[in-house]
PDB file of C-alpha atoms in Angstrom:
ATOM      1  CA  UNK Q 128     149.371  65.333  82.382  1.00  0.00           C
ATOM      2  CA  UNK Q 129     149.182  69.164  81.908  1.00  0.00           C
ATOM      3  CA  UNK Q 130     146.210  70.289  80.238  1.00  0.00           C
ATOM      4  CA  UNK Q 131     148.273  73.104  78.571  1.00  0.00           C
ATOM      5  CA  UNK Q 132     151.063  70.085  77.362  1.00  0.00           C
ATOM      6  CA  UNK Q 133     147.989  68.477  75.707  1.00  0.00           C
ATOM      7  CA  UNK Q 134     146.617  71.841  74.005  1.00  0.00           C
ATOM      8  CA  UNK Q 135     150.501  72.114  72.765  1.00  0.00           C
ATOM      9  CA  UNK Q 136     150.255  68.529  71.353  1.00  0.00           C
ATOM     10  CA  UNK Q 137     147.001  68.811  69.708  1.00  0.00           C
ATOM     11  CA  UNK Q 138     148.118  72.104  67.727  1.00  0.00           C
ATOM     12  CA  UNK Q 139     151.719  71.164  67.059  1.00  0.00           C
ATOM     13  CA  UNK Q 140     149.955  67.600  65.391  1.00  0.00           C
ATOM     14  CA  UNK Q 141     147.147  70.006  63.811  1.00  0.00           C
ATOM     15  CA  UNK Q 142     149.986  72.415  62.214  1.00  0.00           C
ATOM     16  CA  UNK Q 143     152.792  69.937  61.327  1.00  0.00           C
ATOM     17  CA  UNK Q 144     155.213  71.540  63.037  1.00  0.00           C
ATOM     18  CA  UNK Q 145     156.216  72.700  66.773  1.00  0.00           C
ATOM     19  CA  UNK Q 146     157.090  75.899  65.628  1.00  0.00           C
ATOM     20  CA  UNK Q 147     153.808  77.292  64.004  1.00  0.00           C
ATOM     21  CA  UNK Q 148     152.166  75.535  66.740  1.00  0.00           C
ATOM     22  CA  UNK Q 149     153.949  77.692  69.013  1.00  0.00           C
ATOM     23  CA  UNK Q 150     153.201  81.035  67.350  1.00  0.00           C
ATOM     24  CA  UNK Q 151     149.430  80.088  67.099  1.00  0.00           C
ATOM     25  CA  UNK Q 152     149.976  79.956  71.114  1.00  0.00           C
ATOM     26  CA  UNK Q 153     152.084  82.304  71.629  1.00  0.00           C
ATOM     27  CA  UNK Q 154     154.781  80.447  73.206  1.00  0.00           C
ATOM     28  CA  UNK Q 155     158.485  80.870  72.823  1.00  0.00           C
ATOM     29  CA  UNK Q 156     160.465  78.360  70.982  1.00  0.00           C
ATOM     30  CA  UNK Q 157     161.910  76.815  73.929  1.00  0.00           C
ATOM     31  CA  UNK Q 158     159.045  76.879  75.690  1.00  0.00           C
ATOM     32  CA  UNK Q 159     156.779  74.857  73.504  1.00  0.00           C
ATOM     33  CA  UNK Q 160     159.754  72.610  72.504  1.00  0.00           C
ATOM     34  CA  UNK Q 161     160.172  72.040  77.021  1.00  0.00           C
ATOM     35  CA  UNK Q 162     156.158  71.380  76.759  1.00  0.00           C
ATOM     36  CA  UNK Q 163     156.054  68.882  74.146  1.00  0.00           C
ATOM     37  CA  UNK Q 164     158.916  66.916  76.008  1.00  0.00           C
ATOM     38  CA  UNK Q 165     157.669  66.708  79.542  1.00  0.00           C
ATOM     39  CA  UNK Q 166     154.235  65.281  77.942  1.00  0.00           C
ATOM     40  CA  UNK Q 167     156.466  62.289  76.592  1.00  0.00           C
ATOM     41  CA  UNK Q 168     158.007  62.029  79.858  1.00  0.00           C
ATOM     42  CA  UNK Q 169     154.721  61.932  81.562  1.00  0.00           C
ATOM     43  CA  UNK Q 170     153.083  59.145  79.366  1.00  0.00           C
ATOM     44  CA  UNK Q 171     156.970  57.664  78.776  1.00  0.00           C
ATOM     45  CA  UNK Q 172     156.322  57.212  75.172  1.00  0.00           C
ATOM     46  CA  UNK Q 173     157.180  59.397  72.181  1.00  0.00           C
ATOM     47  CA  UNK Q 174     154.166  61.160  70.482  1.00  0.00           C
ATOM     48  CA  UNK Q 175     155.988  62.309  66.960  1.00  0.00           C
ATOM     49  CA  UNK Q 176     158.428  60.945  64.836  1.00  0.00           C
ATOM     50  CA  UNK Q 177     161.355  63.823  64.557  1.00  0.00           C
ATOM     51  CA  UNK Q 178     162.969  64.668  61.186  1.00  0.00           C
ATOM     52  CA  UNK Q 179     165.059  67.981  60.293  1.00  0.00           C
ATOM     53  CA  UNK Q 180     161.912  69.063  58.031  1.00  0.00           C
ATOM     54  CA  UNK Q 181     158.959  67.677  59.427  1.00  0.00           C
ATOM     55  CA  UNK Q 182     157.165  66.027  62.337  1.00  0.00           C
ATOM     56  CA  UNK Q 183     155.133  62.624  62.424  1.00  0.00           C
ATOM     57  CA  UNK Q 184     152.867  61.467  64.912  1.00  0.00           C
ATOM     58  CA  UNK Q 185     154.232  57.885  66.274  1.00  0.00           C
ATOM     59  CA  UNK Q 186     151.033  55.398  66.732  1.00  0.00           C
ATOM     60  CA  UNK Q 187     150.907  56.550  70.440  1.00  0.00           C
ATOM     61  CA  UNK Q 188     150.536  59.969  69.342  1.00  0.00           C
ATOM     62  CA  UNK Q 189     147.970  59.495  66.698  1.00  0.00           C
ATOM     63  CA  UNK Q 190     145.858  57.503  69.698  1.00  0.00           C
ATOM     64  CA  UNK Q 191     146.506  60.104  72.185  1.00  0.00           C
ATOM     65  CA  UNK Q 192     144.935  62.840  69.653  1.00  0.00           C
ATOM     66  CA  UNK Q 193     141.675  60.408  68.582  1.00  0.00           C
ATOM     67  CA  UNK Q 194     141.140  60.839  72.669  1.00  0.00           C
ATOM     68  CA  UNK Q 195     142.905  64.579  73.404  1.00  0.00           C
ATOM     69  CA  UNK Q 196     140.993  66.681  70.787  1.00  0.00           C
ATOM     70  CA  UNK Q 197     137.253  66.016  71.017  1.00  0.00           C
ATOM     71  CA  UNK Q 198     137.945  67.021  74.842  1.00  0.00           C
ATOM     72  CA  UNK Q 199     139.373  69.726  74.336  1.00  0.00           C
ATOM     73  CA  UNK Q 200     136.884  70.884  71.698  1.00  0.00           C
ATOM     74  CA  UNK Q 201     134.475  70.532  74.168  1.00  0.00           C
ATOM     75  CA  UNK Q 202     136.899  72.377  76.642  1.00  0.00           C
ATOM     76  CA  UNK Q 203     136.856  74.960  74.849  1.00  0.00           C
ATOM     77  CA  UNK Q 204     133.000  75.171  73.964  1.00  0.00           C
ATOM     78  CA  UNK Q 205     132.733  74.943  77.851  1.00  0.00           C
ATOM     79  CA  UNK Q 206     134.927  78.172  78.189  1.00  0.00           C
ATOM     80  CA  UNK Q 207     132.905  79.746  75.227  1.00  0.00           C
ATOM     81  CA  UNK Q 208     129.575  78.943  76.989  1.00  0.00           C
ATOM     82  CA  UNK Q 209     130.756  80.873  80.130  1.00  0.00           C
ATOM     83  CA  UNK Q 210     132.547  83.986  78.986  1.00  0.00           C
ATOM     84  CA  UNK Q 211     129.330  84.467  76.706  1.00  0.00           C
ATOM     85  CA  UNK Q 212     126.967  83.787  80.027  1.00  0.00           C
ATOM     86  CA  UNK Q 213     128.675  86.586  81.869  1.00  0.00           C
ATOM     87  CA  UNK Q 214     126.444  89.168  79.565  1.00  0.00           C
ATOM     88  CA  UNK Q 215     123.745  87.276  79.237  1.00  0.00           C
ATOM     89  CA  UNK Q 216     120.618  88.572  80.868  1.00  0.00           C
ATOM     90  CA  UNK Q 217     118.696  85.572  81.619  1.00  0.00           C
ATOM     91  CA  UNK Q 218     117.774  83.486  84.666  1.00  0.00           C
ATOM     92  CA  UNK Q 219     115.370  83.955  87.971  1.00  0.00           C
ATOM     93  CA  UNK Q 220     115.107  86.749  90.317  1.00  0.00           C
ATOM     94  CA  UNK Q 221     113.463  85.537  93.488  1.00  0.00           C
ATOM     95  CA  UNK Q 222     112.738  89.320  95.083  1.00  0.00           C
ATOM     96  CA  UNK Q 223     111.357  90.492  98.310  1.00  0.00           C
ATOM     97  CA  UNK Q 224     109.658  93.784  98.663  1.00  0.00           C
ATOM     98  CA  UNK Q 225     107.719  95.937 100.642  1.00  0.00           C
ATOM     99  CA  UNK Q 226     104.184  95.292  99.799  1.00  0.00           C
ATOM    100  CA  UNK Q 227     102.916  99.028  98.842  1.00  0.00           C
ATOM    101  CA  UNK Q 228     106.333  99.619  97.073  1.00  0.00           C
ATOM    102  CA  UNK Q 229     105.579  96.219  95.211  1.00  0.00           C
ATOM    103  CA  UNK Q 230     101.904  96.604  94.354  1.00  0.00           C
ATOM    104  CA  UNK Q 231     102.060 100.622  92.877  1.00  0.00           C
ATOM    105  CA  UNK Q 232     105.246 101.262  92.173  1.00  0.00           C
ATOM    106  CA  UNK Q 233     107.903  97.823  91.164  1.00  0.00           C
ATOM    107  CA  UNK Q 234     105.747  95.820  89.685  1.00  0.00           C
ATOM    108  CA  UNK Q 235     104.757  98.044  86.386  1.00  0.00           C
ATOM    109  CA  UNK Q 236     108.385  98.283  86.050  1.00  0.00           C
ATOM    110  CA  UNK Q 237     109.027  94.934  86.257  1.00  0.00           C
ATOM    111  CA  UNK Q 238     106.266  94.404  83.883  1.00  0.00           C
ATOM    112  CA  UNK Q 239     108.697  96.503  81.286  1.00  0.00           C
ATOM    113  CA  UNK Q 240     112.278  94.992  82.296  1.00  0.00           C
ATOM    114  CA  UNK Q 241     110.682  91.636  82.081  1.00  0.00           C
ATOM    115  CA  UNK Q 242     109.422  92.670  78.299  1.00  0.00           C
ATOM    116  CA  UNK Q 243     113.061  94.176  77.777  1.00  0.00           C
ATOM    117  CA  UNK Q 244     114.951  90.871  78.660  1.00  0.00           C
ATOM    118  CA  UNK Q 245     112.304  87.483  78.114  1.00  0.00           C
ATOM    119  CA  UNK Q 246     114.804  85.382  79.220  1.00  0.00           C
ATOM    120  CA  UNK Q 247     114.448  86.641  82.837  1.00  0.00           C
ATOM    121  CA  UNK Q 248     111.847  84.560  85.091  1.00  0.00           C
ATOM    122  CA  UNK Q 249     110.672  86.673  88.599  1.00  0.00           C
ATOM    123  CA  UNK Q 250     109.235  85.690  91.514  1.00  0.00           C
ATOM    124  CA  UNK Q 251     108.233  88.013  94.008  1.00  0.00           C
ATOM    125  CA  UNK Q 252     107.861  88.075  97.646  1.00  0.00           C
ATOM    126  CA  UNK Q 253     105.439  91.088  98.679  1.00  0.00           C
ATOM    127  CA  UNK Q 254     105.731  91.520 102.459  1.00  0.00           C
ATOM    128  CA  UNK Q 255     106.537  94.149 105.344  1.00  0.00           C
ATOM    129  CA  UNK Q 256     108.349  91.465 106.958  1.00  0.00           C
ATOM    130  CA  UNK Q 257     111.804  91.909 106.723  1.00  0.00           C
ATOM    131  CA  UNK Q 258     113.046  88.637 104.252  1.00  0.00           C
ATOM    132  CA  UNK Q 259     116.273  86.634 106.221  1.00  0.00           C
ATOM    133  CA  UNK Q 260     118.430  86.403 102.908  1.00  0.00           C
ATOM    134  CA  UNK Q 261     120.486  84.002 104.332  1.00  0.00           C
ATOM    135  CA  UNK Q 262     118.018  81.102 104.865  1.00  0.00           C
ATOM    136  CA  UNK Q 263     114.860  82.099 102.578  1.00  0.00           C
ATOM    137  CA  UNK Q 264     114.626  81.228  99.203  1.00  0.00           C
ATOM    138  CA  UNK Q 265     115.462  85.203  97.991  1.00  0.00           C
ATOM    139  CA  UNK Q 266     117.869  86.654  95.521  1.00  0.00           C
ATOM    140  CA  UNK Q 267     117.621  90.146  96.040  1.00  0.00           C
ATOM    141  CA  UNK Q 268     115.265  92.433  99.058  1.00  0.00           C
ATOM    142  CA  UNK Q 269     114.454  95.731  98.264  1.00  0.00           C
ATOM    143  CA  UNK Q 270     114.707  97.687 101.459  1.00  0.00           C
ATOM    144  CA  UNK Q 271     113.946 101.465 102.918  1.00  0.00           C
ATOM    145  CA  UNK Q 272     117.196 101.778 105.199  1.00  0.00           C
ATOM    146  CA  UNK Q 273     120.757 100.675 104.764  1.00  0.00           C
ATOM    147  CA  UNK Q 274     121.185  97.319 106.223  1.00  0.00           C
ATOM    148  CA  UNK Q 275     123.257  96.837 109.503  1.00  0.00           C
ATOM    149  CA  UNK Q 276     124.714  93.588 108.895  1.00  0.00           C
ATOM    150  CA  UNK Q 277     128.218  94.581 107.008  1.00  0.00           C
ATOM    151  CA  UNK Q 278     128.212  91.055 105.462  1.00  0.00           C
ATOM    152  CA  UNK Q 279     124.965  92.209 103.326  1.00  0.00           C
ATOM    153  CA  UNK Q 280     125.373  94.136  99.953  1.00  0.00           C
ATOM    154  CA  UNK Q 281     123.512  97.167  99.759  1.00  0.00           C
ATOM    155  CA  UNK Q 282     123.195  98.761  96.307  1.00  0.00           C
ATOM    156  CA  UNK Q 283     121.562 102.039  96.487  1.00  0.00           C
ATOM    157  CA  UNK Q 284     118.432 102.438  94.251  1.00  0.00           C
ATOM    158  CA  UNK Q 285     117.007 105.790  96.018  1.00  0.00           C
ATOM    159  CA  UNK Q 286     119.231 107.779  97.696  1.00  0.00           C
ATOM    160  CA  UNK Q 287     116.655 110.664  98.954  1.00  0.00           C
ATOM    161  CA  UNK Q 288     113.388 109.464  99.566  1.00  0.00           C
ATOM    162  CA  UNK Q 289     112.199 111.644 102.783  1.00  0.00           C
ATOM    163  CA  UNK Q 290     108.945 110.439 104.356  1.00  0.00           C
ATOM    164  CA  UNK Q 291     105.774 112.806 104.017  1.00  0.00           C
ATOM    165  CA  UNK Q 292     103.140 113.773 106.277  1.00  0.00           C
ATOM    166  CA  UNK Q 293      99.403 113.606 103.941  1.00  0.00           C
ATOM    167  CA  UNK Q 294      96.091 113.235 104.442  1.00  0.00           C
ATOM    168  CA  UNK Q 295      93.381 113.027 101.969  1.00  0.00           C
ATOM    169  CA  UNK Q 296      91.147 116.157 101.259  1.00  0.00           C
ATOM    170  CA  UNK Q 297      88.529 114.939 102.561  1.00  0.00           C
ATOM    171  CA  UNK Q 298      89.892 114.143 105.885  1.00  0.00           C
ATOM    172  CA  UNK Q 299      91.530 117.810 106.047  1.00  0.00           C
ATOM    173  CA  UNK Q 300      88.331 119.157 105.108  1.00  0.00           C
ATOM    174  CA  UNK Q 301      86.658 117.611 108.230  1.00  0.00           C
ATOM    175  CA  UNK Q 302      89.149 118.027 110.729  1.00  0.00           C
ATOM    176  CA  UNK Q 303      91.855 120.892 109.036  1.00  0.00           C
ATOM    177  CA  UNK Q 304      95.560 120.571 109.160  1.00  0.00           C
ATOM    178  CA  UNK Q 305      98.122 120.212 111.745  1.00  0.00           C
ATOM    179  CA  UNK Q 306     100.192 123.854 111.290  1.00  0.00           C
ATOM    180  CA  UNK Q 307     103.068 122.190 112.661  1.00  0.00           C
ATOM    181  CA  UNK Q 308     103.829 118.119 114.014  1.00  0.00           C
ATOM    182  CA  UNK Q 309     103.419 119.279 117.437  1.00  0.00           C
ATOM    183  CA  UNK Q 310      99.867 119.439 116.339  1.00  0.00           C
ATOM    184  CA  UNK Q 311      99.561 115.576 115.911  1.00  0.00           C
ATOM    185  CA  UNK Q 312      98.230 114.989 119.313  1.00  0.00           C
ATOM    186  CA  UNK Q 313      94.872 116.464 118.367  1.00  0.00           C
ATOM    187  CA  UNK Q 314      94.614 113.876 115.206  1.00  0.00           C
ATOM    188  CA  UNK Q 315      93.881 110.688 113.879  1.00  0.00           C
ATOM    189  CA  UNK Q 316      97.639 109.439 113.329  1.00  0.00           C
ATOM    190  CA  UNK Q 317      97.268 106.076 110.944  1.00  0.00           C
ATOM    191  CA  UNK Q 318     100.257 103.728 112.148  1.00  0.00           C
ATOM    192  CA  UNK Q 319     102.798 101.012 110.557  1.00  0.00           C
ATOM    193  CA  UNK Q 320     103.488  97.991 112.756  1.00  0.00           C
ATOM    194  CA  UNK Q 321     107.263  95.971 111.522  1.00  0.00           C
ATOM    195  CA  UNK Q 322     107.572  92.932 113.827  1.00  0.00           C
ATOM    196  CA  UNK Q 323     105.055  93.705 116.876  1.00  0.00           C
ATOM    197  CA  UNK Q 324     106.982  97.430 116.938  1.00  0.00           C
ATOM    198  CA  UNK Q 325     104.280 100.461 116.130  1.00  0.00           C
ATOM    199  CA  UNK Q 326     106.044 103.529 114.464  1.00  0.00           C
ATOM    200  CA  UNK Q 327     104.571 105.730 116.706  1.00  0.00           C
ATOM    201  CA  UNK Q 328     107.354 107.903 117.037  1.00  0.00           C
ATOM    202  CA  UNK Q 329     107.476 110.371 113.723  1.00  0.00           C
ATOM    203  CA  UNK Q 330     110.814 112.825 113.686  1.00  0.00           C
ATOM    204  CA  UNK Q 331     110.759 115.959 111.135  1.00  0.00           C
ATOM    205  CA  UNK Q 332     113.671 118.471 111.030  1.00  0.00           C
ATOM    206  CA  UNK Q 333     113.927 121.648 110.268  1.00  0.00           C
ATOM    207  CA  UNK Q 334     116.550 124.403 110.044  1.00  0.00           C
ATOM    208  CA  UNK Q 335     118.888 121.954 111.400  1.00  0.00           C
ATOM    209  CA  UNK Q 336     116.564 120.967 114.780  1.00  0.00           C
ATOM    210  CA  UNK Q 337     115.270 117.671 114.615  1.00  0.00           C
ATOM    211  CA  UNK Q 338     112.013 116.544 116.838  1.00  0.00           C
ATOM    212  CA  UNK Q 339     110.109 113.540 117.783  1.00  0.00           C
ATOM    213  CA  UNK Q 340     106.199 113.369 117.895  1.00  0.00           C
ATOM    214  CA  UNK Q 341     104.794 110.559 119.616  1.00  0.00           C
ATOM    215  CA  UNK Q 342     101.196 109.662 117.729  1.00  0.00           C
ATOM    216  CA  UNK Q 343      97.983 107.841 118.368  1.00  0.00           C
ATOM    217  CA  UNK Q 344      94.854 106.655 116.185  1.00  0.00           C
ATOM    218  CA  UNK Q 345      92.586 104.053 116.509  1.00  0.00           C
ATOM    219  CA  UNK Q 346      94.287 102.167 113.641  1.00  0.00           C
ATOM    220  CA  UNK Q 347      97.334  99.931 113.508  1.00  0.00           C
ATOM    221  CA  UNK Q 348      98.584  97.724 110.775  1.00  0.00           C
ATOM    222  CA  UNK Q 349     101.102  95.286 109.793  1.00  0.00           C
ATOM    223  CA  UNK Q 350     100.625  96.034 105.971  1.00  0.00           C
ATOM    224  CA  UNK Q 351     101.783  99.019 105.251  1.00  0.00           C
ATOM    225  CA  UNK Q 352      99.026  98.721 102.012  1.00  0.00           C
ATOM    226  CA  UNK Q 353      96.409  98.888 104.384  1.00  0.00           C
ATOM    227  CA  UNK Q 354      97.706 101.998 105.820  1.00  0.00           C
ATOM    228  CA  UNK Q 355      97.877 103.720 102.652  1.00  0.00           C
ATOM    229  CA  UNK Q 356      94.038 102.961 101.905  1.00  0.00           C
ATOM    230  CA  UNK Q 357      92.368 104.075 105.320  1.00  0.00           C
ATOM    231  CA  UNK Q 358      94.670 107.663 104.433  1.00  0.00           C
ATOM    232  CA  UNK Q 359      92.554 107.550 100.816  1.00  0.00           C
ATOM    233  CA  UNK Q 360      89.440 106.596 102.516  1.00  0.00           C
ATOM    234  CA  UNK Q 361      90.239 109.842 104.856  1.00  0.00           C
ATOM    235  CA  UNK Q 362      90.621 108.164 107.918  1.00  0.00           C
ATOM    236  CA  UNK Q 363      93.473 109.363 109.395  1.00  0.00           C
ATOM    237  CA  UNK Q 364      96.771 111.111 108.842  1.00  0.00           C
ATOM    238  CA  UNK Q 365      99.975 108.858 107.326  1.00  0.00           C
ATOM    239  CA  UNK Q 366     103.144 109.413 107.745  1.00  0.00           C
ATOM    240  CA  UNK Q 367     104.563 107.732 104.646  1.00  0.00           C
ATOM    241  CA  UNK Q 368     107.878 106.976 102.283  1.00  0.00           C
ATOM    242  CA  UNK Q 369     107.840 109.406  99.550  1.00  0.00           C
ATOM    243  CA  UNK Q 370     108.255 107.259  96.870  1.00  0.00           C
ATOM    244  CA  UNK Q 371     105.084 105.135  97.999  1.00  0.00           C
ATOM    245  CA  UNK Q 372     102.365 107.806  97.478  1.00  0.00           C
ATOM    246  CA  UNK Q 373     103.950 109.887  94.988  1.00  0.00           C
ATOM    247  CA  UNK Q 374     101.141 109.012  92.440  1.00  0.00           C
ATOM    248  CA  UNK Q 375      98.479 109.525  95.065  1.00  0.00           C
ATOM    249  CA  UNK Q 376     100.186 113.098  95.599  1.00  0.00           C
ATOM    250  CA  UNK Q 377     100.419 113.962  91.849  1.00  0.00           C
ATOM    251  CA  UNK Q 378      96.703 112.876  91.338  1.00  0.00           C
ATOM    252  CA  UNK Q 379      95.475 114.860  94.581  1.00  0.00           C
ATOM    253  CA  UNK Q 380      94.158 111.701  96.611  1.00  0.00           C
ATOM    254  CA  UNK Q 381      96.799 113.027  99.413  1.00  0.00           C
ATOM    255  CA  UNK Q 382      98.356 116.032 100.281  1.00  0.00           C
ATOM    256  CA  UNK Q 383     101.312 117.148 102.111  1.00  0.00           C
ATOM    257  CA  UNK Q 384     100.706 118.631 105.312  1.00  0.00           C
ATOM    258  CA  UNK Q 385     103.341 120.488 107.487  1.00  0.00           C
ATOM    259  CA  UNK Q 386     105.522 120.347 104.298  1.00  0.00           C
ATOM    260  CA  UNK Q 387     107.960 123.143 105.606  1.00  0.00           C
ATOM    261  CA  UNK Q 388     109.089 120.404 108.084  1.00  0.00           C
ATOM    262  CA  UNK Q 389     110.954 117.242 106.631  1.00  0.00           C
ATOM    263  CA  UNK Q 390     110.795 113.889 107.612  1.00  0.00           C
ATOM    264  CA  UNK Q 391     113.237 110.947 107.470  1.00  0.00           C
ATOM    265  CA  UNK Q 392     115.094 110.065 104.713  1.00  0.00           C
ATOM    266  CA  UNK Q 393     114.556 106.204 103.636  1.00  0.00           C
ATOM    267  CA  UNK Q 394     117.170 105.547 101.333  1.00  0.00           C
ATOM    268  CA  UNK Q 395     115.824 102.591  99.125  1.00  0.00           C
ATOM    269  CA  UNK Q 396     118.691  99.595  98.580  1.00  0.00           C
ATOM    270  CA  UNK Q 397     118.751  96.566  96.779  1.00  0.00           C
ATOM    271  CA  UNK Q 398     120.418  94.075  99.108  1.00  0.00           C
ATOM    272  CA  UNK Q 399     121.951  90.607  98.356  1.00  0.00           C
ATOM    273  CA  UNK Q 400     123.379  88.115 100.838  1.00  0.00           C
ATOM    274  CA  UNK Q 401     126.940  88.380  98.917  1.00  0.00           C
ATOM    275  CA  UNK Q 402     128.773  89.614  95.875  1.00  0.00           C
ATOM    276  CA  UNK Q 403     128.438  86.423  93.941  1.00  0.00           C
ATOM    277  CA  UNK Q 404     125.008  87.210  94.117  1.00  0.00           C
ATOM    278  CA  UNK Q 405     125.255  90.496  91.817  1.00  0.00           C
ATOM    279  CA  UNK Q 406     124.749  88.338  88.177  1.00  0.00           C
ATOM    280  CA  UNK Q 407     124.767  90.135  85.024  1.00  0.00           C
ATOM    281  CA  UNK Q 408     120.810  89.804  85.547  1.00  0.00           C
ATOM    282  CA  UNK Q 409     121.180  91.629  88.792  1.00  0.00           C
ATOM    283  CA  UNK Q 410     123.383  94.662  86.989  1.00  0.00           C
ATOM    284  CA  UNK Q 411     121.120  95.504  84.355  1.00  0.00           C
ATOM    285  CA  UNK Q 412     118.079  95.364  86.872  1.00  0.00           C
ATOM    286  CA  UNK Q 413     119.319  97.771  89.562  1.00  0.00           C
ATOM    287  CA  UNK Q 414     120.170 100.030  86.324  1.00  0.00           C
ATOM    288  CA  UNK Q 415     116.639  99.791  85.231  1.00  0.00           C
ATOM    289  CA  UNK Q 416     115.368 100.404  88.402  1.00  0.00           C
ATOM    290  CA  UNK Q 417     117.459 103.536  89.521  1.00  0.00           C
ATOM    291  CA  UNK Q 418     116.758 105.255  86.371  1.00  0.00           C
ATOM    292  CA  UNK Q 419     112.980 104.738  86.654  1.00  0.00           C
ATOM    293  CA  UNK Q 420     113.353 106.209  89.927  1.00  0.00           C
ATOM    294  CA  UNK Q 421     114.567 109.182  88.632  1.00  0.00           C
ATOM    295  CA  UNK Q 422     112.360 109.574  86.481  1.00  0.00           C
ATOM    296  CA  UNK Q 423     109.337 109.429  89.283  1.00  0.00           C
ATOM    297  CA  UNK Q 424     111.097 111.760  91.240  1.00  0.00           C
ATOM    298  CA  UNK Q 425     111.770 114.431  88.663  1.00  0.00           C
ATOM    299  CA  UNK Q 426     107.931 114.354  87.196  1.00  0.00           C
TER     300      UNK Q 426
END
């Protein structure tokens, strides 16, 4: 049987009559009249009793509707259910992050989304280590870099997020600044380590030349937190994402040193395993996020 035969059935025996049952569907004539007949053929019974004024459902008929329209009622609550569910922000986010990014910057935000929409449950994954979408138990990684992978979806958050050279006053105050990156060599360089690989090697540009410092210091770390806080404890010089110590730059715990040199632009993305992934949930949060990005930038 054809779900759309049934539908026909149940309205035609609803209005009295095949014809107002097909303009409440919007079906031709000859259409609905086609419809009701190949559901008789299918069950091999007649369902209505035909006169040249009116129609009357036969005692197979009236059985077939006791059984046809609480299902599809509920067929149509089903439908109802979902259409409405595509705009409904609700659910869980399982994100990954990088852990500075996460700690000072995300989470007070998602301290306000969550506020904005109550029906949305996080969970949050604060590492350095690059999350594996594909097998780990995350929705959505936010991540400085454009993915490789071409399977991945990368939804830009931060398109211009250069990293900055700083150091804390009082570490300038003890040891002065570099005028220029080639001057590295005679400081205290403060170093990120992603999967047993140091960033040791900083590039800056300018007026279109680009150059590559190799650095040392006697400090190395996985956690890219930890890095932060030996630069505010005026260890050493960082060489950090903008967007990770812009409050520490606005408040004066760092400064920008060499600033007439710029350093590498880490695009922030949001990045899903697939398309399916992107959920009404997953709309309105990138939204949220991008425009309280531009508002830290533009302070």
């Amino acid at each position: 049987m054809n779900l759309r035969d049934l539908e026909l059935f149940v309205t035609t025996a609803e209005q009295g009559g095949l014809s107002a049952a097909a303009r409440l569907l919007d079906l031709s004539p000859a259409v609905a009249s086609a419809s009701l007949k190949r559901l008789e053929a299918d069950l091999g019974t007649a369902l209505f009793v035909r006169t040249t004024r009116s129609m009357r459902l036969t005692v197979a008929g009236e059985r077939l509707l006791a059984r046809c329209r609480p299902l599809l009622d509920g067929l149509r609550d089903a439908e109802a259910e979902v259409r409405a569910g595509e705009n409904t922000i609700e659910g869980q986010l399982q994100i990954s992050m990088p852990s500075d990014l996460g700690r000072h910057v995300v989470l007070p935000w998602l301290n306000a989304f969550q506020e904005r929409h109550p029906a949305v449950r996080l969970k949050l994954q604060l590492t350095d280590r690059l999350a594996d979408i594909y097998r780990e138990p995350v929705d959505i990684a936010l991540r400085f870099g454009k993915p490789r992978e071409s399977s991945m979806v990368a939804l830009p958050l931060l398109e211009t997020n250069r990293r900055v050279l700083c150091a804390s006053p009082a570490y300038l105050a003890r040891h002065g600044a570099p005028a220029t990156p080639h001057d590295l060599s005679a400081h205290n360089c403060l170093c990120f380590m992603l999967d047993e690989a140091v960033n040791d090697r900083w590039r800056f540009h300018k007026d279109g030349a680009e150059i590559e410092v190799t650095v040392r210091g006697d400090r190395v770390a996985d956690d890219s937190e930890i890095v932060r806080r030996w630069a505010l404890d005026g260890l050493g010089l960082c060489y950090r994402s903008r967007i990770d110590v812009q409050a520490d730059l606005a408040s004066g715990a760092l400064r920008i040193v060499c600033a007439d040199w710029e350093g590498n632009n880490q695009p922030l993305y949001m990045v899903l395993a697939n398309r399916r992934q992107v959920s009404p949930a997953v709309r309105v949060l990138r939204e949220f996020l991008v425009e309280r990005m531009r508002e830290m930038v533009a302070a």
